């Protein structure tokens, strides 16, 4: 038995949501690299990572979606914001963030995007897989992480906490004995 490939002109609700999340991710990624304010760039990055996590949820990869939220949104972006605040980087608009190579970088970006889109369309032109919910593997992965890898997980969390406390101590000037 062969299954008919559905038409691209009648997408399902899941495909529409996936395309909308992809558009949000691409739009916010463009805003990350075009904004002139560091804090706004970090916040646009949060939106981009959130849209990617939503895409993973639509593809029924719940564990990957929550890891995306916890690791990237919860840790990396917060670490970037702490770094911006603790190093006293300029919060507002910065003229030194512009290298002056906008035309060249735009041409390289468009050429790279065209090559990637061409390769993906050519490689997956006839591939189709229906978006049907699967059983998920979050239970097995969670049991493995919290049974076998609980000690390294806790050691890493203590190490990250010590690094954060060290960064705060090094950046403060009102503590006796701290770096000037």
mmCIF file with all atom_site columns, C-alpha atoms in Angstrom:
data_model
loop_
_atom_site.group_PDB
_atom_site.id
_atom_site.type_symbol
_atom_site.label_atom_id
_atom_site.label_alt_id
_atom_site.label_comp_id
_atom_site.label_asym_id
_atom_site.label_entity_id
_atom_site.label_seq_id
_atom_site.pdbx_PDB_ins_code
_atom_site.Cartn_x
_atom_site.Cartn_y
_atom_site.Cartn_z
_atom_site.occupancy
_atom_site.B_iso_or_equiv
_atom_site.pdbx_formal_charge
_atom_site.auth_seq_id
_atom_site.auth_comp_id
_atom_site.auth_asym_id
_atom_site.auth_atom_id
_atom_site.pdbx_PDB_model_num
ATOM 1   C CA . UNK A 1 1   ? 0.000  0.000  0.000  1.00 0.00 ? 1   UNK A CA 1
ATOM 2   C CA . UNK A 1 2   ? 1.216  3.442  -0.803 1.00 0.00 ? 2   UNK A CA 1
ATOM 3   C CA . UNK A 1 3   ? 0.113  6.511  1.054  1.00 0.00 ? 3   UNK A CA 1
ATOM 4   C CA . UNK A 1 4   ? -0.668 9.632  -0.925 1.00 0.00 ? 4   UNK A CA 1
ATOM 5   C CA . UNK A 1 5   ? 1.493  12.638 -0.170 1.00 0.00 ? 5   UNK A CA 1
ATOM 6   C CA . UNK A 1 6   ? -0.718 15.519 0.931  1.00 0.00 ? 6   UNK A CA 1
ATOM 7   C CA . UNK A 1 7   ? -0.730 18.753 -0.987 1.00 0.00 ? 7   UNK A CA 1
ATOM 8   C CA . UNK A 1 8   ? 1.296  21.744 0.180  1.00 0.00 ? 8   UNK A CA 1
ATOM 9   C CA . UNK A 1 9   ? -1.704 23.957 -0.547 1.00 0.00 ? 9   UNK A CA 1
ATOM 10  C CA . UNK A 1 10  ? -3.740 22.534 2.345  1.00 0.00 ? 10  UNK A CA 1
ATOM 11  C CA . UNK A 1 11  ? -1.481 22.525 5.414  1.00 0.00 ? 11  UNK A CA 1
ATOM 12  C CA . UNK A 1 12  ? -2.666 21.110 8.704  1.00 0.00 ? 12  UNK A CA 1
ATOM 13  C CA . UNK A 1 13  ? -2.976 23.147 11.885 1.00 0.00 ? 13  UNK A CA 1
ATOM 14  C CA . UNK A 1 14  ? 0.294  21.735 13.213 1.00 0.00 ? 14  UNK A CA 1
ATOM 15  C CA . UNK A 1 15  ? 2.129  22.763 10.059 1.00 0.00 ? 15  UNK A CA 1
ATOM 16  C CA . UNK A 1 16  ? 0.712  26.285 10.246 1.00 0.00 ? 16  UNK A CA 1
ATOM 17  C CA . UNK A 1 17  ? 1.796  26.642 13.894 1.00 0.00 ? 17  UNK A CA 1
ATOM 18  C CA . UNK A 1 18  ? 5.240  25.268 12.998 1.00 0.00 ? 18  UNK A CA 1
ATOM 19  C CA . UNK A 1 19  ? 5.617  27.777 10.157 1.00 0.00 ? 19  UNK A CA 1
ATOM 20  C CA . UNK A 1 20  ? 4.490  30.668 12.388 1.00 0.00 ? 20  UNK A CA 1
ATOM 21  C CA . UNK A 1 21  ? 6.995  29.655 15.081 1.00 0.00 ? 21  UNK A CA 1
ATOM 22  C CA . UNK A 1 22  ? 9.691  29.426 12.423 1.00 0.00 ? 22  UNK A CA 1
ATOM 23  C CA . UNK A 1 23  ? 8.838  32.927 11.202 1.00 0.00 ? 23  UNK A CA 1
ATOM 24  C CA . UNK A 1 24  ? 9.007  34.257 14.777 1.00 0.00 ? 24  UNK A CA 1
ATOM 25  C CA . UNK A 1 25  ? 12.374 32.538 15.286 1.00 0.00 ? 25  UNK A CA 1
ATOM 26  C CA . UNK A 1 26  ? 13.837 33.951 12.065 1.00 0.00 ? 26  UNK A CA 1
ATOM 27  C CA . UNK A 1 27  ? 12.437 37.434 12.716 1.00 0.00 ? 27  UNK A CA 1
ATOM 28  C CA . UNK A 1 28  ? 13.736 37.586 16.277 1.00 0.00 ? 28  UNK A CA 1
ATOM 29  C CA . UNK A 1 29  ? 17.122 36.203 15.165 1.00 0.00 ? 29  UNK A CA 1
ATOM 30  C CA . UNK A 1 30  ? 17.370 39.040 12.647 1.00 0.00 ? 30  UNK A CA 1
ATOM 31  C CA . UNK A 1 31  ? 16.541 41.513 15.409 1.00 0.00 ? 31  UNK A CA 1
ATOM 32  C CA . UNK A 1 32  ? 19.264 39.987 17.618 1.00 0.00 ? 32  UNK A CA 1
ATOM 33  C CA . UNK A 1 33  ? 21.960 40.817 15.096 1.00 0.00 ? 33  UNK A CA 1
ATOM 34  C CA . UNK A 1 34  ? 20.562 44.155 13.926 1.00 0.00 ? 34  UNK A CA 1
ATOM 35  C CA . UNK A 1 35  ? 19.741 45.879 17.213 1.00 0.00 ? 35  UNK A CA 1
ATOM 36  C CA . UNK A 1 36  ? 22.226 48.327 18.655 1.00 0.00 ? 36  UNK A CA 1
ATOM 37  C CA . UNK A 1 37  ? 21.307 47.701 22.299 1.00 0.00 ? 37  UNK A CA 1
ATOM 38  C CA . UNK A 1 38  ? 22.886 44.731 24.067 1.00 0.00 ? 38  UNK A CA 1
ATOM 39  C CA . UNK A 1 39  ? 20.037 44.117 26.496 1.00 0.00 ? 39  UNK A CA 1
ATOM 40  C CA . UNK A 1 40  ? 17.476 44.207 23.693 1.00 0.00 ? 40  UNK A CA 1
ATOM 41  C CA . UNK A 1 41  ? 19.601 41.731 21.723 1.00 0.00 ? 41  UNK A CA 1
ATOM 42  C CA . UNK A 1 42  ? 19.582 39.359 24.703 1.00 0.00 ? 42  UNK A CA 1
ATOM 43  C CA . UNK A 1 43  ? 15.806 39.693 25.040 1.00 0.00 ? 43  UNK A CA 1
ATOM 44  C CA . UNK A 1 44  ? 15.271 39.046 21.321 1.00 0.00 ? 44  UNK A CA 1
ATOM 45  C CA . UNK A 1 45  ? 17.456 35.967 21.784 1.00 0.00 ? 45  UNK A CA 1
ATOM 46  C CA . UNK A 1 46  ? 15.067 34.782 24.516 1.00 0.00 ? 46  UNK A CA 1
ATOM 47  C CA . UNK A 1 47  ? 12.178 35.092 22.041 1.00 0.00 ? 47  UNK A CA 1
ATOM 48  C CA . UNK A 1 48  ? 14.146 33.213 19.377 1.00 0.00 ? 48  UNK A CA 1
ATOM 49  C CA . UNK A 1 49  ? 14.965 30.363 21.767 1.00 0.00 ? 49  UNK A CA 1
ATOM 50  C CA . UNK A 1 50  ? 11.351 30.270 22.943 1.00 0.00 ? 50  UNK A CA 1
ATOM 51  C CA . UNK A 1 51  ? 10.101 29.944 19.370 1.00 0.00 ? 51  UNK A CA 1
ATOM 52  C CA . UNK A 1 52  ? 12.562 27.113 18.779 1.00 0.00 ? 52  UNK A CA 1
ATOM 53  C CA . UNK A 1 53  ? 11.285 25.358 21.904 1.00 0.00 ? 53  UNK A CA 1
ATOM 54  C CA . UNK A 1 54  ? 7.737  25.770 20.597 1.00 0.00 ? 54  UNK A CA 1
ATOM 55  C CA . UNK A 1 55  ? 8.816  24.193 17.321 1.00 0.00 ? 55  UNK A CA 1
ATOM 56  C CA . UNK A 1 56  ? 10.220 21.240 19.237 1.00 0.00 ? 56  UNK A CA 1
ATOM 57  C CA . UNK A 1 57  ? 6.908  20.892 21.076 1.00 0.00 ? 57  UNK A CA 1
ATOM 58  C CA . UNK A 1 58  ? 5.012  20.842 17.775 1.00 0.00 ? 58  UNK A CA 1
ATOM 59  C CA . UNK A 1 59  ? 7.356  18.078 16.598 1.00 0.00 ? 59  UNK A CA 1
ATOM 60  C CA . UNK A 1 60  ? 6.551  16.124 19.819 1.00 0.00 ? 60  UNK A CA 1
ATOM 61  C CA . UNK A 1 61  ? 10.079 16.383 21.208 1.00 0.00 ? 61  UNK A CA 1
ATOM 62  C CA . UNK A 1 62  ? 9.069  17.521 24.690 1.00 0.00 ? 62  UNK A CA 1
ATOM 63  C CA . UNK A 1 63  ? 12.351 16.722 26.387 1.00 0.00 ? 63  UNK A CA 1
ATOM 64  C CA . UNK A 1 64  ? 14.373 18.673 23.813 1.00 0.00 ? 64  UNK A CA 1
ATOM 65  C CA . UNK A 1 65  ? 11.938 21.594 24.129 1.00 0.00 ? 65  UNK A CA 1
ATOM 66  C CA . UNK A 1 66  ? 12.293 21.778 27.917 1.00 0.00 ? 66  UNK A CA 1
ATOM 67  C CA . UNK A 1 67  ? 16.060 21.395 27.716 1.00 0.00 ? 67  UNK A CA 1
ATOM 68  C CA . UNK A 1 68  ? 16.027 24.286 25.239 1.00 0.00 ? 68  UNK A CA 1
ATOM 69  C CA . UNK A 1 69  ? 14.066 26.405 27.699 1.00 0.00 ? 69  UNK A CA 1
ATOM 70  C CA . UNK A 1 70  ? 16.089 25.432 30.773 1.00 0.00 ? 70  UNK A CA 1
ATOM 71  C CA . UNK A 1 71  ? 19.575 25.524 29.294 1.00 0.00 ? 71  UNK A CA 1
ATOM 72  C CA . UNK A 1 72  ? 19.409 28.249 26.677 1.00 0.00 ? 72  UNK A CA 1
ATOM 73  C CA . UNK A 1 73  ? 16.699 30.583 27.931 1.00 0.00 ? 73  UNK A CA 1
ATOM 74  C CA . UNK A 1 74  ? 17.204 29.922 31.608 1.00 0.00 ? 74  UNK A CA 1
ATOM 75  C CA . UNK A 1 75  ? 20.979 29.735 31.754 1.00 0.00 ? 75  UNK A CA 1
ATOM 76  C CA . UNK A 1 76  ? 22.732 31.167 28.725 1.00 0.00 ? 76  UNK A CA 1
ATOM 77  C CA . UNK A 1 77  ? 20.645 34.317 28.354 1.00 0.00 ? 77  UNK A CA 1
ATOM 78  C CA . UNK A 1 78  ? 20.609 34.960 32.100 1.00 0.00 ? 78  UNK A CA 1
ATOM 79  C CA . UNK A 1 79  ? 24.386 34.511 32.112 1.00 0.00 ? 79  UNK A CA 1
ATOM 80  C CA . UNK A 1 80  ? 24.665 37.002 29.239 1.00 0.00 ? 80  UNK A CA 1
ATOM 81  C CA . UNK A 1 81  ? 22.530 39.525 31.107 1.00 0.00 ? 81  UNK A CA 1
ATOM 82  C CA . UNK A 1 82  ? 24.609 39.021 34.262 1.00 0.00 ? 82  UNK A CA 1
ATOM 83  C CA . UNK A 1 83  ? 27.746 39.526 32.190 1.00 0.00 ? 83  UNK A CA 1
ATOM 84  C CA . UNK A 1 84  ? 26.385 42.747 30.733 1.00 0.00 ? 84  UNK A CA 1
ATOM 85  C CA . UNK A 1 85  ? 25.398 44.042 34.163 1.00 0.00 ? 85  UNK A CA 1
ATOM 86  C CA . UNK A 1 86  ? 28.506 42.929 36.040 1.00 0.00 ? 86  UNK A CA 1
ATOM 87  C CA . UNK A 1 87  ? 31.005 44.261 33.504 1.00 0.00 ? 87  UNK A CA 1
ATOM 88  C CA . UNK A 1 88  ? 29.241 47.597 33.375 1.00 0.00 ? 88  UNK A CA 1
ATOM 89  C CA . UNK A 1 89  ? 28.902 47.370 29.610 1.00 0.00 ? 89  UNK A CA 1
ATOM 90  C CA . UNK A 1 90  ? 26.973 50.215 27.994 1.00 0.00 ? 90  UNK A CA 1
ATOM 91  C CA . UNK A 1 91  ? 23.264 49.485 28.286 1.00 0.00 ? 91  UNK A CA 1
ATOM 92  C CA . UNK A 1 92  ? 21.977 51.997 25.733 1.00 0.00 ? 92  UNK A CA 1
ATOM 93  C CA . UNK A 1 93  ? 22.855 52.498 22.089 1.00 0.00 ? 93  UNK A CA 1
ATOM 94  C CA . UNK A 1 94  ? 26.507 52.010 21.273 1.00 0.00 ? 94  UNK A CA 1
ATOM 95  C CA . UNK A 1 95  ? 28.116 53.408 18.152 1.00 0.00 ? 95  UNK A CA 1
ATOM 96  C CA . UNK A 1 96  ? 31.095 51.045 18.499 1.00 0.00 ? 96  UNK A CA 1
ATOM 97  C CA . UNK A 1 97  ? 28.853 48.014 17.887 1.00 0.00 ? 97  UNK A CA 1
ATOM 98  C CA . UNK A 1 98  ? 28.658 48.920 14.188 1.00 0.00 ? 98  UNK A CA 1
ATOM 99  C CA . UNK A 1 99  ? 31.614 47.765 12.089 1.00 0.00 ? 99  UNK A CA 1
ATOM 100 C CA . UNK A 1 100 ? 30.490 49.608 8.958  1.00 0.00 ? 100 UNK A CA 1
ATOM 101 C CA . UNK A 1 101 ? 30.392 46.456 6.816  1.00 0.00 ? 101 UNK A CA 1
ATOM 102 C CA . UNK A 1 102 ? 26.632 46.258 6.499  1.00 0.00 ? 102 UNK A CA 1
ATOM 103 C CA . UNK A 1 103 ? 26.524 45.789 2.729  1.00 0.00 ? 103 UNK A CA 1
ATOM 104 C CA . UNK A 1 104 ? 29.134 43.030 2.676  1.00 0.00 ? 104 UNK A CA 1
ATOM 105 C CA . UNK A 1 105 ? 27.598 41.223 5.641  1.00 0.00 ? 105 UNK A CA 1
ATOM 106 C CA . UNK A 1 106 ? 24.107 41.465 4.110  1.00 0.00 ? 106 UNK A CA 1
ATOM 107 C CA . UNK A 1 107 ? 25.374 40.009 0.818  1.00 0.00 ? 107 UNK A CA 1
ATOM 108 C CA . UNK A 1 108 ? 27.130 37.153 2.614  1.00 0.00 ? 108 UNK A CA 1
ATOM 109 C CA . UNK A 1 109 ? 24.013 36.463 4.714  1.00 0.00 ? 109 UNK A CA 1
ATOM 110 C CA . UNK A 1 110 ? 21.717 36.419 1.659  1.00 0.00 ? 110 UNK A CA 1
ATOM 111 C CA . UNK A 1 111 ? 24.118 34.183 -0.292 1.00 0.00 ? 111 UNK A CA 1
ATOM 112 C CA . UNK A 1 112 ? 24.445 31.765 2.630  1.00 0.00 ? 112 UNK A CA 1
ATOM 113 C CA . UNK A 1 113 ? 20.679 31.663 3.132  1.00 0.00 ? 113 UNK A CA 1
ATOM 114 C CA . UNK A 1 114 ? 20.122 31.043 -0.593 1.00 0.00 ? 114 UNK A CA 1
ATOM 115 C CA . UNK A 1 115 ? 22.606 28.167 -0.605 1.00 0.00 ? 115 UNK A CA 1
ATOM 116 C CA . UNK A 1 116 ? 21.091 26.611 2.535  1.00 0.00 ? 116 UNK A CA 1
ATOM 117 C CA . UNK A 1 117 ? 17.519 26.930 1.271  1.00 0.00 ? 117 UNK A CA 1
ATOM 118 C CA . UNK A 1 118 ? 18.500 25.462 -2.112 1.00 0.00 ? 118 UNK A CA 1
ATOM 119 C CA . UNK A 1 119 ? 20.260 22.496 -0.515 1.00 0.00 ? 119 UNK A CA 1
ATOM 120 C CA . UNK A 1 120 ? 17.397 21.791 1.901  1.00 0.00 ? 120 UNK A CA 1
ATOM 121 C CA . UNK A 1 121 ? 14.708 22.060 -0.780 1.00 0.00 ? 121 UNK A CA 1
ATOM 122 C CA . UNK A 1 122 ? 16.688 19.906 -3.193 1.00 0.00 ? 122 UNK A CA 1
ATOM 123 C CA . UNK A 1 123 ? 17.505 17.302 -0.570 1.00 0.00 ? 123 UNK A CA 1
ATOM 124 C CA . UNK A 1 124 ? 14.039 17.012 0.962  1.00 0.00 ? 124 UNK A CA 1
ATOM 125 C CA . UNK A 1 125 ? 11.789 17.752 -2.012 1.00 0.00 ? 125 UNK A CA 1
ATOM 126 C CA . UNK A 1 126 ? 9.955  14.418 -1.900 1.00 0.00 ? 126 UNK A CA 1
ATOM 127 C CA . UNK A 1 127 ? 10.375 13.668 1.800  1.00 0.00 ? 127 UNK A CA 1
ATOM 128 C CA . UNK A 1 128 ? 7.227  13.901 3.863  1.00 0.00 ? 128 UNK A CA 1
ATOM 129 C CA . UNK A 1 129 ? 6.445  12.703 7.330  1.00 0.00 ? 129 UNK A CA 1
ATOM 130 C CA . UNK A 1 130 ? 3.130  13.327 9.002  1.00 0.00 ? 130 UNK A CA 1
ATOM 131 C CA . UNK A 1 131 ? 3.212  15.186 12.308 1.00 0.00 ? 131 UNK A CA 1
ATOM 132 C CA . UNK A 1 132 ? 1.585  12.611 14.542 1.00 0.00 ? 132 UNK A CA 1
ATOM 133 C CA . UNK A 1 133 ? 2.124  12.616 18.288 1.00 0.00 ? 133 UNK A CA 1
ATOM 134 C CA . UNK A 1 134 ? 4.514  9.955  19.500 1.00 0.00 ? 134 UNK A CA 1
ATOM 135 C CA . UNK A 1 135 ? 4.934  8.393  22.921 1.00 0.00 ? 135 UNK A CA 1
ATOM 136 C CA . UNK A 1 136 ? 7.836  10.671 23.852 1.00 0.00 ? 136 UNK A CA 1
ATOM 137 C CA . UNK A 1 137 ? 10.982 9.675  25.690 1.00 0.00 ? 137 UNK A CA 1
ATOM 138 C CA . UNK A 1 138 ? 11.004 12.198 28.534 1.00 0.00 ? 138 UNK A CA 1
ATOM 139 C CA . UNK A 1 139 ? 10.294 9.597  31.214 1.00 0.00 ? 139 UNK A CA 1
ATOM 140 C CA . UNK A 1 140 ? 13.196 7.331  30.252 1.00 0.00 ? 140 UNK A CA 1
ATOM 141 C CA . UNK A 1 141 ? 15.597 10.236 29.780 1.00 0.00 ? 141 UNK A CA 1
ATOM 142 C CA . UNK A 1 142 ? 14.587 11.835 33.079 1.00 0.00 ? 142 UNK A CA 1
ATOM 143 C CA . UNK A 1 143 ? 15.044 8.548  34.926 1.00 0.00 ? 143 UNK A CA 1
ATOM 144 C CA . UNK A 1 144 ? 18.498 8.167  33.391 1.00 0.00 ? 144 UNK A CA 1
ATOM 145 C CA . UNK A 1 145 ? 19.585 11.719 34.191 1.00 0.00 ? 145 UNK A CA 1
ATOM 146 C CA . UNK A 1 146 ? 18.371 11.704 37.775 1.00 0.00 ? 146 UNK A CA 1
ATOM 147 C CA . UNK A 1 147 ? 19.419 8.145  38.596 1.00 0.00 ? 147 UNK A CA 1
ATOM 148 C CA . UNK A 1 148 ? 22.788 7.731  36.899 1.00 0.00 ? 148 UNK A CA 1
ATOM 149 C CA . UNK A 1 149 ? 23.964 11.312 36.459 1.00 0.00 ? 149 UNK A CA 1
ATOM 150 C CA . UNK A 1 150 ? 22.633 13.020 39.587 1.00 0.00 ? 150 UNK A CA 1
ATOM 151 C CA . UNK A 1 151 ? 26.055 13.518 41.251 1.00 0.00 ? 151 UNK A CA 1
ATOM 152 C CA . UNK A 1 152 ? 27.717 15.216 38.227 1.00 0.00 ? 152 UNK A CA 1
ATOM 153 C CA . UNK A 1 153 ? 24.552 17.308 37.772 1.00 0.00 ? 153 UNK A CA 1
ATOM 154 C CA . UNK A 1 154 ? 24.721 18.565 41.366 1.00 0.00 ? 154 UNK A CA 1
ATOM 155 C CA . UNK A 1 155 ? 28.499 19.127 41.192 1.00 0.00 ? 155 UNK A CA 1
ATOM 156 C CA . UNK A 1 156 ? 28.030 21.255 38.084 1.00 0.00 ? 156 UNK A CA 1
ATOM 157 C CA . UNK A 1 157 ? 25.316 23.321 39.763 1.00 0.00 ? 157 UNK A CA 1
ATOM 158 C CA . UNK A 1 158 ? 27.617 24.016 42.761 1.00 0.00 ? 158 UNK A CA 1
ATOM 159 C CA . UNK A 1 159 ? 30.449 24.956 40.371 1.00 0.00 ? 159 UNK A CA 1
ATOM 160 C CA . UNK A 1 160 ? 28.204 27.394 38.481 1.00 0.00 ? 160 UNK A CA 1
ATOM 161 C CA . UNK A 1 161 ? 26.999 28.913 41.752 1.00 0.00 ? 161 UNK A CA 1
ATOM 162 C CA . UNK A 1 162 ? 30.610 29.403 42.888 1.00 0.00 ? 162 UNK A CA 1
ATOM 163 C CA . UNK A 1 163 ? 31.466 31.058 39.558 1.00 0.00 ? 163 UNK A CA 1
ATOM 164 C CA . UNK A 1 164 ? 28.498 33.424 39.881 1.00 0.00 ? 164 UNK A CA 1
ATOM 165 C CA . UNK A 1 165 ? 29.446 34.377 43.443 1.00 0.00 ? 165 UNK A CA 1
ATOM 166 C CA . UNK A 1 166 ? 33.062 34.901 42.331 1.00 0.00 ? 166 UNK A CA 1
ATOM 167 C CA . UNK A 1 167 ? 31.948 37.173 39.488 1.00 0.00 ? 167 UNK A CA 1
ATOM 168 C CA . UNK A 1 168 ? 29.864 39.248 41.881 1.00 0.00 ? 168 UNK A CA 1
ATOM 169 C CA . UNK A 1 169 ? 32.738 39.559 44.368 1.00 0.00 ? 169 UNK A CA 1
ATOM 170 C CA . UNK A 1 170 ? 35.224 40.537 41.651 1.00 0.00 ? 170 UNK A CA 1
ATOM 171 C CA . UNK A 1 171 ? 32.921 43.178 40.193 1.00 0.00 ? 171 UNK A CA 1
ATOM 172 C CA . UNK A 1 172 ? 32.053 44.877 43.487 1.00 0.00 ? 172 UNK A CA 1
ATOM 173 C CA . UNK A 1 173 ? 34.274 47.747 44.551 1.00 0.00 ? 173 UNK A CA 1
ATOM 174 C CA . UNK A 1 174 ? 32.786 48.352 47.984 1.00 0.00 ? 174 UNK A CA 1
ATOM 175 C CA . UNK A 1 175 ? 34.041 45.031 49.426 1.00 0.00 ? 175 UNK A CA 1
ATOM 176 C CA . UNK A 1 176 ? 37.384 45.311 51.296 1.00 0.00 ? 176 UNK A CA 1
ATOM 177 C CA . UNK A 1 177 ? 40.098 43.330 49.554 1.00 0.00 ? 177 UNK A CA 1
ATOM 178 C CA . UNK A 1 178 ? 38.232 43.110 46.250 1.00 0.00 ? 178 UNK A CA 1
ATOM 179 C CA . UNK A 1 179 ? 39.865 43.971 42.950 1.00 0.00 ? 179 UNK A CA 1
ATOM 180 C CA . UNK A 1 180 ? 39.867 47.735 42.175 1.00 0.00 ? 180 UNK A CA 1
#
